[in-house]
């Protein structure tokens, strides 16, 4: 069945360093991928998305990389700040249908 | 950006009572709404998909008679947890998609605690 998972449940980085959060997905038919940030007690916040016809997309301080060959997705956050502390989820969908979420990675920032 | 309003943000109820959660799209017409459930330190699990004017489609293992979903208008969907029990305590999140759109916009979630 469909599943989207993450390699690491927690990630700690020094403030100012770059963060890389990874995600593995299993549905090769997925054509749309999104990264969300979720702070405690709140709903998911959209960060960046990418379609399957692309392998890289950049936003403000964030970059998403998609490797369809190994079904891997990553989120890179440049110059990590304390406000980046949260749980990050990757999610996938097929043909604009339902969204399947990965397990999540908790990112903590060390001062 | 598109705004989805979800109410209440938290609710405490007695076992056996029913609780209704509202999800409204404030500045767009949501032809499709999704309801998710999230237990502590876990991911969001899709419960059901609702399209305006039609019956909701429930995911496997989700009891449709317990989690009643109504999507009567293009701006409002409701989730009613009937005869709630402590095991129903969870964080419930709605999301909405506009007609022809691909992005989902999420509500702020409802923390349900059943005593």
Tab-separated table of C-alpha atoms in Angstrom, chain B residues 7-71:
chain	number	residue	atom	x	y	z
B	7	UNK	CA	-13.473	25.321	15.546
B	8	UNK	CA	-13.300	24.623	18.360
B	9	UNK	CA	-9.555	24.538	18.943
B	10	UNK	CA	-10.042	22.290	21.921
B	11	UNK	CA	-12.939	20.495	23.544
B	12	UNK	CA	-13.397	18.336	26.604
B	13	UNK	CA	-16.426	16.099	26.806
B	14	UNK	CA	-17.828	13.265	28.837
B	15	UNK	CA	-17.760	9.726	27.552
B	16	UNK	CA	-20.896	8.911	25.570
B	17	UNK	CA	-21.576	12.421	24.338
B	18	UNK	CA	-21.193	13.691	20.783
B	19	UNK	CA	-18.885	16.437	19.627
B	20	UNK	CA	-19.081	18.481	16.438
B	21	UNK	CA	-16.035	20.079	14.820
B	22	UNK	CA	-16.424	22.700	12.101
B	23	UNK	CA	-14.103	23.440	9.232
B	24	UNK	CA	-14.661	26.529	7.108
B	25	UNK	CA	-12.863	27.865	4.067
B	26	UNK	CA	-12.929	31.630	4.500
B	27	UNK	CA	-11.818	32.978	1.148
B	28	UNK	CA	-12.267	30.177	-1.341
B	29	UNK	CA	-14.724	27.492	-2.284
B	30	UNK	CA	-13.603	24.122	-1.010
B	31	UNK	CA	-14.938	21.433	-3.283
B	32	UNK	CA	-13.022	18.787	-1.379
B	33	UNK	CA	-12.273	18.596	2.316
B	34	UNK	CA	-10.201	16.053	4.170
B	35	UNK	CA	-10.312	15.060	7.820
B	36	UNK	CA	-7.198	13.798	9.548
B	37	UNK	CA	-6.523	12.403	12.989
B	38	UNK	CA	-3.227	12.690	14.797
B	39	UNK	CA	-2.156	10.947	17.984
B	40	UNK	CA	0.729	12.350	20.047
B	41	UNK	CA	4.118	12.039	18.360
B	42	UNK	CA	2.547	10.411	15.336
B	43	UNK	CA	1.766	11.450	11.811
B	44	UNK	CA	-1.504	12.618	10.347
B	45	UNK	CA	-3.755	9.752	9.349
B	46	UNK	CA	-6.458	10.416	6.803
B	47	UNK	CA	-9.904	9.548	8.077
B	48	UNK	CA	-12.148	10.565	5.216
B	49	UNK	CA	-12.537	12.666	2.102
B	50	UNK	CA	-15.656	14.700	1.556
B	51	UNK	CA	-16.828	16.342	-1.633
B	52	UNK	CA	-19.458	19.040	-1.516
B	53	UNK	CA	-22.932	17.630	-1.917
B	54	UNK	CA	-21.962	13.971	-1.795
B	55	UNK	CA	-21.275	11.333	0.815
B	56	UNK	CA	-17.859	11.163	2.368
B	57	UNK	CA	-15.398	8.450	1.444
B	58	UNK	CA	-13.916	6.848	4.532
B	59	UNK	CA	-10.527	5.247	4.833
B	60	UNK	CA	-10.262	1.612	5.778
B	61	UNK	CA	-10.792	1.078	9.477
B	62	UNK	CA	-12.633	4.356	10.094
B	63	UNK	CA	-16.177	3.845	11.346
B	64	UNK	CA	-18.518	5.975	9.278
B	65	UNK	CA	-21.303	5.713	11.837
B	66	UNK	CA	-19.035	7.004	14.554
B	67	UNK	CA	-17.370	9.805	12.625
B	68	UNK	CA	-20.143	11.590	10.768
B	69	UNK	CA	-19.003	13.979	8.077
B	70	UNK	CA	-21.209	16.543	6.423
B	71	UNK	CA	-20.095	18.792	3.574
